[in-house]
XYZ file of C-alpha atoms in Angstrom:
617
model
C -1.180 -2.094 -4.010
C -0.229 -0.202 -3.927
C -1.438 2.606 -0.952
C -3.226 4.796 2.474
C -1.551 6.811 5.519
C -2.645 9.795 7.699
C -0.898 10.823 10.380
C -0.805 13.599 13.723
C 2.630 15.312 13.856
C 5.198 15.863 15.941
C 5.545 18.338 18.751
C 6.296 22.583 18.134
C 9.627 21.646 19.910
C 10.526 19.350 17.166
C 14.415 20.056 16.489
C 14.660 21.940 13.227
C 17.671 20.008 11.995
C 15.705 16.826 11.809
C 13.237 18.441 9.778
C 16.144 18.538 7.393
C 16.956 15.190 7.585
C 16.050 14.292 3.858
C 16.351 16.208 1.149
C 14.027 14.211 -1.005
C 11.227 11.837 -0.813
C 11.300 8.586 -3.083
C 8.057 6.404 -3.528
C 7.270 3.260 -5.041
C 4.533 1.059 -5.128
C 0.722 0.669 -5.518
C -2.350 2.404 -5.246
C -1.534 2.540 -1.808
C 0.671 5.207 -2.389
C -0.153 6.338 -5.934
C -0.668 10.476 -6.360
C -1.588 10.920 -9.900
C 0.316 8.210 -12.222
C -3.225 6.617 -12.921
C -5.835 9.628 -12.224
C -8.991 8.819 -10.697
C -10.575 11.926 -11.731
C -13.935 11.725 -10.311
C -15.275 12.953 -6.847
C -15.604 11.423 -3.902
C -12.470 10.231 -4.284
C -9.920 13.184 -2.497
C -13.036 14.847 -0.873
C -11.771 14.949 2.472
C -8.205 16.802 2.313
C -8.065 17.995 -1.233
C -11.472 18.590 -2.111
C -11.291 17.054 -5.615
C -10.153 13.893 -7.256
C -6.066 13.693 -7.323
C -5.346 10.177 -8.274
C -5.015 8.732 -4.773
C -7.403 5.833 -4.108
C -8.916 7.300 -0.873
C -11.386 9.719 0.281
C -7.923 12.187 1.290
C -4.770 11.630 2.008
C -2.039 8.521 1.935
C 0.364 7.383 3.915
C 2.912 8.602 1.773
C 1.487 12.225 2.085
C 1.942 12.414 5.600
C 5.137 11.059 5.601
C 6.206 14.189 3.413
C 4.388 16.207 5.423
C 6.001 15.037 8.519
C 9.944 15.705 7.287
C 8.781 18.574 5.655
C 9.085 17.840 1.763
C 6.176 18.484 -0.530
C 3.582 15.811 -1.460
C 5.129 13.817 -4.016
C 4.184 14.658 -8.047
C 3.708 11.524 -10.252
C 6.782 10.447 -12.326
C 4.741 11.077 -15.617
C 3.981 14.582 -14.789
C 5.182 17.372 -16.897
C 6.847 20.307 -16.138
C 7.276 19.637 -13.025
C 11.030 19.803 -10.825
C 11.606 16.079 -8.983
C 14.301 17.474 -6.808
C 12.247 17.028 -3.950
C 10.937 13.518 -4.943
C 8.598 11.818 -7.194
C 6.269 8.964 -6.985
C 6.675 6.132 -9.216
C 3.704 4.420 -7.537
C 0.949 3.139 -9.997
C -2.542 2.116 -9.170
C -2.490 -1.721 -9.464
C 0.917 -2.108 -10.001
C 2.167 -6.148 -9.126
C 5.568 -6.908 -7.677
C 6.325 -9.243 -10.334
C 6.887 -9.060 -14.036
C 4.231 -8.980 -16.873
C 5.753 -12.827 -17.683
C 4.935 -14.011 -14.766
C 1.290 -13.730 -15.195
C 1.237 -14.408 -19.027
C 2.888 -17.961 -18.280
C -0.254 -18.515 -16.204
C -2.996 -17.434 -18.104
C -3.666 -14.340 -16.118
C -2.134 -11.633 -17.833
C -5.539 -10.102 -18.574
C -5.851 -9.742 -15.169
C -3.218 -7.400 -14.608
C -4.380 -3.429 -14.446
C -0.657 -2.273 -15.288
C 2.279 -3.957 -16.328
C 4.962 -1.754 -14.663
C 6.436 -3.747 -11.762
C 9.164 -3.474 -9.212
C 12.123 -4.391 -11.450
C 15.064 -2.369 -11.912
C 17.171 -1.970 -14.859
C 20.733 -0.689 -14.616
C 21.668 3.252 -14.243
C 23.925 5.746 -13.086
C 25.052 6.018 -9.631
C 24.974 8.526 -7.307
C 25.219 7.741 -4.078
C 25.421 10.881 -2.364
C 21.875 12.085 -3.722
C 20.078 8.774 -2.100
C 22.117 8.738 0.677
C 20.193 11.638 1.981
C 16.426 10.618 0.780
C 13.855 8.404 2.158
C 12.675 5.862 0.453
C 9.220 3.996 0.768
C 9.199 0.747 -1.282
C 5.872 -0.944 -0.874
C 3.091 -1.748 -0.282
C 4.108 -4.484 -3.205
C 2.337 -7.896 -3.241
C -1.322 -7.099 -2.837
C -2.180 -6.101 -6.152
C -0.267 -9.315 -7.428
C -2.408 -11.399 -5.140
C -5.579 -9.809 -6.530
C -4.327 -10.470 -10.051
C -4.525 -14.462 -8.773
C -7.644 -14.016 -6.477
C -9.943 -12.367 -9.083
C -8.681 -14.394 -11.754
C -10.254 -17.464 -10.174
C -7.074 -19.009 -8.216
C -7.490 -20.340 -4.971
C -5.898 -18.841 -2.208
C -4.109 -21.560 -0.874
C -2.107 -21.683 -4.532
C -2.022 -17.805 -4.518
C -0.290 -18.146 -1.345
C 2.312 -20.706 -2.377
C 3.334 -19.654 -5.494
C 2.861 -15.812 -5.456
C 4.096 -14.752 -1.677
C 7.717 -16.243 -1.742
C 8.258 -14.833 -5.140
C 6.814 -11.649 -4.524
C 8.401 -11.252 -0.980
C 11.820 -12.264 -2.993
C 11.003 -9.457 -5.458
C 10.527 -7.051 -2.883
C 14.231 -7.673 -1.246
C 15.505 -7.587 -4.683
C 14.131 -4.118 -5.049
C 15.329 -2.856 -1.969
C 18.767 -4.320 -2.644
C 18.545 -2.756 -6.083
C 17.935 0.460 -4.273
C 20.653 0.262 -2.033
C 23.241 -0.158 -4.852
C 22.008 3.039 -5.964
C 23.012 4.457 -2.541
C 19.484 4.817 -0.926
C 20.390 4.210 3.170
C 16.725 5.074 4.478
C 13.918 2.270 3.212
C 10.816 1.888 4.541
C 8.947 -1.732 3.173
C 5.146 -1.678 4.193
C 3.693 -4.926 4.374
C 0.208 -5.966 3.232
C -2.963 -5.162 4.779
C -5.332 -7.678 6.282
C -7.426 -7.871 2.582
C -9.917 -10.435 4.859
C -11.380 -7.773 6.213
C -11.936 -5.568 2.932
C -15.645 -4.789 2.455
C -14.847 -5.877 -1.406
C -13.421 -9.466 -0.438
C -16.083 -9.813 1.910
C -18.387 -8.834 -0.823
C -17.458 -10.785 -3.327
C -16.097 -14.206 -1.464
C -18.893 -14.038 1.499
C -19.462 -17.233 2.937
C -22.060 -18.743 4.794
C -20.246 -20.869 6.745
C -19.368 -18.856 10.114
C -16.057 -20.761 10.419
C -14.508 -18.267 7.550
C -14.723 -15.880 9.560
C -13.099 -14.471 12.594
C -15.967 -14.669 15.424
C -14.541 -11.143 16.713
C -13.387 -9.117 13.903
C -15.795 -10.227 11.017
C -12.864 -10.484 8.391
C -12.454 -13.528 6.221
C -9.727 -16.038 7.357
C -8.430 -17.452 4.340
C -7.748 -13.809 2.742
C -5.955 -12.658 6.059
C -3.897 -15.871 6.232
C -2.789 -14.488 2.989
C -1.551 -11.139 4.176
C -0.309 -12.755 7.528
C 2.014 -15.083 5.352
C 3.127 -12.587 2.759
C 4.137 -10.496 6.175
C 5.966 -13.612 7.486
C 7.842 -13.458 4.866
C 8.593 -10.277 4.373
C 9.618 -10.135 7.683
C 12.183 -12.758 7.165
C 13.757 -10.551 4.147
C 14.147 -8.124 6.622
C 15.893 -9.963 9.037
C 18.344 -11.091 5.994
C 18.730 -7.244 5.314
C 19.002 -6.105 8.506
C 19.034 -7.419 12.168
C 17.477 -4.390 13.891
C 15.237 -3.401 11.373
C 12.803 -0.766 11.607
C 9.361 -2.151 11.115
C 6.199 -0.236 9.866
C 2.901 -2.777 10.218
C -0.097 -1.764 7.857
C -1.553 -5.206 8.952
C -1.516 -5.204 12.304
C -3.141 -2.012 12.590
C -5.926 -2.292 10.500
C -6.623 -6.076 11.447
C -6.757 -4.233 15.051
C -9.353 -1.849 13.200
C -11.779 -4.837 12.622
C -11.076 -6.182 16.124
C -12.186 -2.858 17.531
C -13.129 -0.093 15.309
C -15.130 1.755 18.327
C -11.566 2.244 19.588
C -9.897 4.026 16.988
C -13.379 5.934 16.472
C -14.319 3.967 13.806
C -17.935 3.895 14.897
C -19.533 2.615 11.846
C -16.986 -0.010 12.046
C -14.496 -1.562 9.810
C -15.900 -3.746 7.429
C -18.558 -1.313 5.546
C -17.429 0.735 3.093
C -18.162 4.417 3.401
C -18.289 5.082 -0.269
C -19.942 3.004 -2.788
C -23.520 1.039 -2.191
C -24.984 2.604 1.080
C -27.019 0.052 2.822
C -26.593 -2.585 0.281
C -25.525 -5.942 2.085
C -23.386 -6.206 4.844
C -20.389 -4.254 3.728
C -21.752 -1.384 1.447
C -20.417 -3.006 -1.672
C -21.786 -3.761 -4.790
C -20.022 -4.154 -8.376
C -22.381 -2.170 -9.997
C -22.029 0.825 -7.685
C -19.052 1.026 -7.046
C -17.391 4.466 -5.163
C -15.680 6.193 -8.580
C -19.412 6.094 -10.391
C -22.006 8.486 -10.894
C -24.316 8.407 -8.242
C -22.552 6.749 -5.382
C -23.631 6.669 -1.769
C -21.243 8.250 0.785
C -20.908 7.748 4.526
C -21.956 11.124 6.143
C -18.493 10.713 7.821
C -15.900 8.877 6.676
C -13.714 9.232 9.838
C -15.869 6.581 11.093
C -15.470 4.485 8.554
C -12.327 2.018 8.135
C -12.841 1.222 4.546
C -13.166 3.875 1.877
C -14.565 2.228 -1.003
C -14.242 -1.533 -0.474
C -10.763 -2.074 -0.940
C -8.645 1.006 -0.167
C -9.076 2.421 3.363
C -10.120 6.119 4.787
C -7.932 8.837 5.678
C -8.955 8.190 9.302
C -7.405 4.855 9.189
C -4.215 6.100 7.127
C -3.930 8.741 9.992
C -4.230 6.263 12.898
C -1.282 3.972 11.045
C 0.573 7.100 10.556
C -0.278 7.785 14.725
C 1.495 11.405 15.088
C 0.474 13.748 17.562
C -2.431 16.560 17.271
C 0.388 18.809 15.342
C 0.883 20.442 11.817
C 2.143 17.575 10.033
C 5.315 19.757 8.443
C 6.459 20.009 11.927
C 7.808 16.636 11.970
C 10.199 16.733 8.901
C 10.014 20.146 7.272
C 8.588 18.994 3.867
C 5.596 19.285 1.706
C 3.118 16.664 0.414
C 4.997 14.590 -2.527
C 3.783 15.572 -6.204
C 3.058 12.925 -8.305
C 6.159 12.366 -10.711
C 3.507 12.788 -13.913
C 2.588 16.309 -12.289
C 3.019 19.229 -14.831
C 5.431 22.492 -13.552
C 6.414 20.965 -10.801
C 9.802 21.419 -9.008
C 11.022 17.934 -7.286
C 13.670 19.129 -5.513
C 11.545 18.178 -2.041
C 10.412 14.926 -3.515
C 8.302 13.475 -6.026
C 5.841 10.135 -6.102
C 6.347 7.602 -8.197
C 4.026 5.197 -7.150
C 1.099 4.341 -9.432
C -2.734 2.681 -8.488
C -2.339 -1.053 -9.448
C 1.389 -0.866 -9.831
C 3.147 -4.492 -9.753
C 6.967 -5.206 -8.317
C 7.193 -7.573 -11.739
C 7.566 -6.896 -15.450
C 4.529 -6.789 -17.626
C 6.132 -9.726 -19.582
C 6.007 -11.952 -15.920
C 2.023 -12.104 -16.352
C 1.809 -12.078 -19.944
C 3.852 -15.569 -20.313
C 1.346 -16.509 -17.853
C -1.976 -15.074 -19.359
C -2.768 -12.743 -16.904
C -1.492 -9.460 -18.984
C -4.938 -8.373 -19.682
C -5.872 -8.682 -15.992
C -3.252 -5.607 -15.559
C -4.655 -2.423 -14.730
C -1.621 -0.410 -15.583
C 1.866 -1.023 -16.426
C 4.016 0.322 -14.170
C 6.267 -1.986 -12.320
C 8.941 -1.235 -10.144
C 11.736 -1.515 -12.703
C 9.623 0.884 -14.385
C 9.184 3.327 -11.692
C 12.823 3.268 -11.112
C 13.516 3.642 -14.544
C 11.506 6.858 -14.223
C 13.817 8.010 -11.234
C 16.701 7.487 -13.099
C 15.686 9.519 -16.576
C 14.518 12.554 -13.694
C 17.911 12.150 -11.635
C 19.791 14.636 -14.305
C 17.280 17.183 -13.755
C 17.535 17.091 -9.951
C 21.387 16.966 -9.777
C 24.626 17.979 -12.208
C 27.067 15.427 -10.916
C 27.582 11.991 -9.778
C 29.211 13.557 -6.679
C 26.217 15.904 -6.207
C 24.142 13.722 -6.738
C 25.079 10.924 -3.915
C 24.735 14.154 -1.646
C 21.553 14.918 -2.341
C 20.302 11.544 -2.213
C 22.230 10.412 0.731
C 19.974 13.207 2.593
C 16.888 11.817 0.835
C 14.116 9.575 1.673
C 12.850 6.966 -0.603
C 9.686 4.514 -0.094
C 9.853 1.738 -2.079
C 6.276 -0.141 -1.988
C 4.422 -1.632 -1.121
C 4.567 -3.833 -3.949
C 3.623 -7.302 -4.469
C -0.026 -7.034 -3.635
C -0.815 -5.977 -7.423
C 1.142 -8.808 -8.399
C -0.795 -11.536 -6.526
C -4.183 -9.912 -7.212
C -3.560 -10.215 -10.811
C -3.746 -14.226 -10.393
C -6.029 -13.944 -7.485
C -8.683 -11.678 -9.364
C -7.861 -14.710 -12.587
C -8.890 -16.937 -10.246
C -5.781 -18.781 -10.699
C -4.642 -21.171 -7.381
C -3.021 -19.857 -4.216
C -0.300 -22.404 -4.788
C 0.406 -20.532 -7.819
C 0.091 -17.054 -6.362
C 2.663 -18.240 -3.616
C 5.044 -19.037 -6.328
C 5.155 -15.325 -7.165
C 6.107 -14.738 -3.946
C 10.470 -15.188 -4.395
C 10.199 -13.410 -7.649
C 8.597 -10.607 -6.384
C 10.758 -10.372 -3.414
C 13.542 -10.600 -6.017
C 12.449 -7.498 -7.848
C 11.968 -5.199 -4.909
C 15.339 -6.254 -3.604
C 16.682 -5.507 -7.133
C 15.174 -2.049 -6.890
C 16.438 -1.203 -3.509
C 19.964 -2.391 -4.597
C 19.539 0.082 -7.797
C 18.722 3.170 -5.648
C 21.432 1.973 -3.007
C 23.767 2.517 -5.871
C 22.691 5.883 -6.936
C 23.397 7.071 -3.184
C 20.533 6.660 -1.827
C 20.745 5.848 2.396
C 17.264 6.239 3.795
C 14.603 3.762 2.359
C 12.023 2.672 3.519
C 10.261 -0.796 2.168
C 6.399 -1.182 2.799
C 4.894 -4.665 3.162
C 1.598 -6.206 2.508
C -1.649 -5.172 4.106
C -3.897 -7.726 5.573
C -6.053 -7.967 2.378
C -8.296 -11.123 4.073
C -9.329 -7.648 5.847
C -10.594 -5.837 2.774
C -14.193 -5.382 2.052
C -13.644 -6.342 -1.579
C -11.954 -9.632 -0.806
C -14.457 -10.425 1.969
C -17.382 -9.888 -0.843
C -15.341 -11.734 -3.526
C -14.119 -14.681 -1.536
C -16.474 -14.712 1.256
C -16.746 -18.503 2.185
C -19.730 -20.562 4.293
C -17.047 -22.229 6.457
C -16.320 -20.120 9.680
C -13.065 -21.175 9.666
C -12.123 -19.744 6.538
C -12.577 -16.455 8.843
C -10.008 -15.124 11.508
C -12.158 -14.492 15.165
C -12.615 -10.388 13.782
C -13.887 -11.429 10.499
C -11.396 -11.412 8.287
C -10.481 -13.981 5.408
C -7.752 -15.986 7.044
C -6.133 -17.704 4.066
C -6.042 -14.295 2.460
C -4.135 -13.106 5.873
C -1.882 -15.897 5.819
C -0.991 -15.277 2.424
C 0.078 -11.194 3.285
C 1.506 -12.579 6.329
C 3.739 -14.708 4.476
C 4.498 -11.938 1.970
C 5.963 -9.284 4.578
C 7.833 -12.419 6.342
C 9.736 -13.296 3.424
C 10.289 -9.212 2.536
C 11.712 -8.831 5.871
C 14.056 -11.620 5.539
C 14.795 -9.850 2.474
C 15.407 -6.449 4.057
C 17.470 -8.011 6.565
C 19.656 -9.576 3.992
C 19.963 -6.299 2.193
C 21.109 -4.357 5.494
C 23.876 -6.428 6.234
C 24.877 -6.179 2.685
C 24.776 -2.450 2.783
C 25.526 -1.637 6.238
C 25.958 2.027 6.013
C 22.319 2.399 4.750
C 19.326 2.602 7.014
C 16.612 0.271 4.982
C 13.394 -0.155 7.086
C 10.147 -2.414 6.844
C 7.196 -0.528 7.547
C 4.354 -2.577 8.504
C 1.023 -1.527 7.213
C -0.240 -5.086 8.172
C -0.235 -4.875 11.891
C -2.122 -1.500 12.522
C -4.496 -2.603 9.697
C -5.276 -5.615 11.987
C -5.976 -3.680 14.878
C -7.957 -1.542 13.065
C -9.766 -4.438 12.440
C -9.572 -5.812 15.946
C -10.921 -2.975 17.640
C -12.164 0.038 15.049
C -13.806 2.006 17.754
C -10.729 2.298 19.456
C -9.054 4.022 16.876
C -11.949 6.187 16.094
C -13.287 3.918 13.517
C -17.011 3.782 14.428
C -17.860 2.596 10.919
C -15.706 -0.258 11.246
C -12.975 -1.667 9.488
C -14.344 -4.186 7.084
C -17.040 -2.078 5.683
C -16.409 0.145 2.592
C -16.843 3.976 2.958
C -17.348 4.841 -0.596
C -18.893 2.012 -3.007
C -22.096 0.130 -2.305
C -22.931 1.777 0.891
C -25.696 -0.962 2.404
C -25.130 -3.821 -0.561
C -24.243 -6.799 1.474
C -22.179 -7.268 4.471
C -19.111 -5.062 2.992
C -20.574 -2.359 1.327
C -18.786 -3.722 -2.021
C -20.387 -4.657 -5.289
C -18.498 -4.713 -8.180
C -21.331 -2.941 -10.000
C -21.300 0.064 -7.858
C -17.320 0.718 -7.581
C -16.441 3.893 -5.834
C -17.079 7.211 -7.854
C -19.032 4.896 -10.229
C -22.858 5.797 -11.241
C -24.882 4.268 -8.697
C -22.047 4.331 -5.993
C -22.575 6.087 -2.676
C -19.982 7.717 0.033
C -20.416 7.460 3.883
C -20.829 10.759 5.608
C -17.514 11.011 7.264
C -14.769 8.813 6.225
C -12.592 9.396 9.045
C -15.384 6.904 10.532
C -14.183 4.035 8.234
C -10.818 2.079 8.092
C -11.633 1.044 4.562
C -12.355 3.665 1.903
C -13.063 1.732 -1.416
C -13.061 -1.791 -0.346
C -9.264 -2.587 -0.776
C -7.593 0.930 -0.078
C -7.881 2.893 3.134
C -9.374 5.949 4.286
C -6.969 8.950 4.981
C -7.300 8.362 8.707
C -6.059 5.134 8.715
C -3.227 6.266 6.716
C -2.747 8.855 8.950
C -2.224 6.221 12.238
C -0.565 3.856 9.924
C 2.096 7.106 8.927
C 2.429 7.959 12.575
C 3.490 4.549 13.527
C 5.942 4.355 10.568
C 7.480 8.255 11.434
C 7.308 7.075 15.615
C 6.961 3.784 15.993
C 5.972 1.164 16.612
C 5.170 -0.001 13.160
C 8.857 0.925 11.736
C 11.690 -0.301 13.882
C 13.755 2.040 14.441
C 10.908 4.660 13.456
C 11.758 6.720 10.206
C 12.353 10.105 13.193
C 14.838 7.647 14.929
C 18.204 8.148 12.966
C 20.486 5.881 15.135
């Protein structure tokens, strides 16, 4: 899941030497951070900032864009871009990328649920540590798509939790360790979002039992429990990598959106989508009126919504997660927005974005062996993204020594990975026990990926965790429950959030282990989970007057969460909220630019990354 964030900027008194700390930015992940590897070509996607669809799963910029701006690098180009320079960074993320390989899902009969087969595992490659040690690596969010594969595949949430989460968080940790092995020093590992607060999930998995929802947030308890579990395991992985690990929290912030939407300015709440099936159901979501279909309804102001399209957040939600002061973002670190690595005619010396929407941590074979290959949206794993980076390296630096120096001053963001791996099984109706079994594999893949980057010279690496998918309008729609105990007090699906928390806890243990092993690096866990939960808990506090559990883009007015698979964002019949900045969720499974902005600020300045990206010592 890729992933999603907006942030305000540092003050004008910012030290110029700080903005030049990183030579490049490298990102690995899924739709939370994909900037064009899997092109979403239809408006209203991209309406807020770019005025056109760019491939980003939000109404505007993502967390990775704000991070690039914050450190003075350009927007990352997708690694599949042609005639583009990747010297300033690249984005390997793919929409729907899982953390686990294709084989894992194929063995479980879930391969058909994978949108892509690109995962987070990394191959061997030459070492260019000097280059990577000066770069920032954002590793994730991974796990969300893995869990989605299982949930949408019909697996029980508990099976997804027990089978997927340990493997996914392990794969993430291994990916981080591989990047460290390549030379990465500064890494951010985001957590997963509280999918139980997503309009898509709230619509698809609605329940007549009020106990299945949080009384305060309205999120689906079981789904949020999955996210919580993922993030808990991710934290454990982080603790194994580093005792004093910088955490960036997607889950808590988005969850707080659901609890107190008005606190963040989300006057339209956190559980309704801005774009999609406006007025359809409780969450403005309908699968027959998706945001990217012709004729979608869009809310007047996306900034008042947390959810953009039922599964992604609005730019406003992303902005809060990053949470910068209201100064021009490039002043923070002096880098432009990252171009996607597949962009044509771009110079990547200032960074590149390899993220792909639906990218996984695990390889295609993992899902294929489990009968899930058909559920993959794209064949873009963490491993394949790192391979793309390694192929690009000769164009970035002339020798191993030069590369090490270059990469040591670059920032790497690896993830979020894991979400698409889990989604592949979840959406294929696999049991949560099976999904939970994926977690260790996902963690292993992430660990290997990070190690590979460290081997090349990366020093600064950021590894994002999963979001609290139990707060996603998509999950709330697909997996709603009639049992009120299945929901948290803010209305997120408890089981899915617990699973995400488990993934994140596992990932943090992996990161901790990597940090101890590679003591000269700076590997940060980036938390998607916490800020997203906070958005869901109190959306208005952050300006999300549209709420945190309704999608901005999708099936506005369709159900409780503005999610309807017949009206997905940018598709025919979908609608878009008037102001995405008032929503946390963009399309039911991704956040709005505003939400990403807040998350990015939390990563850059704290408290969602400890130490924060801006804190060097």
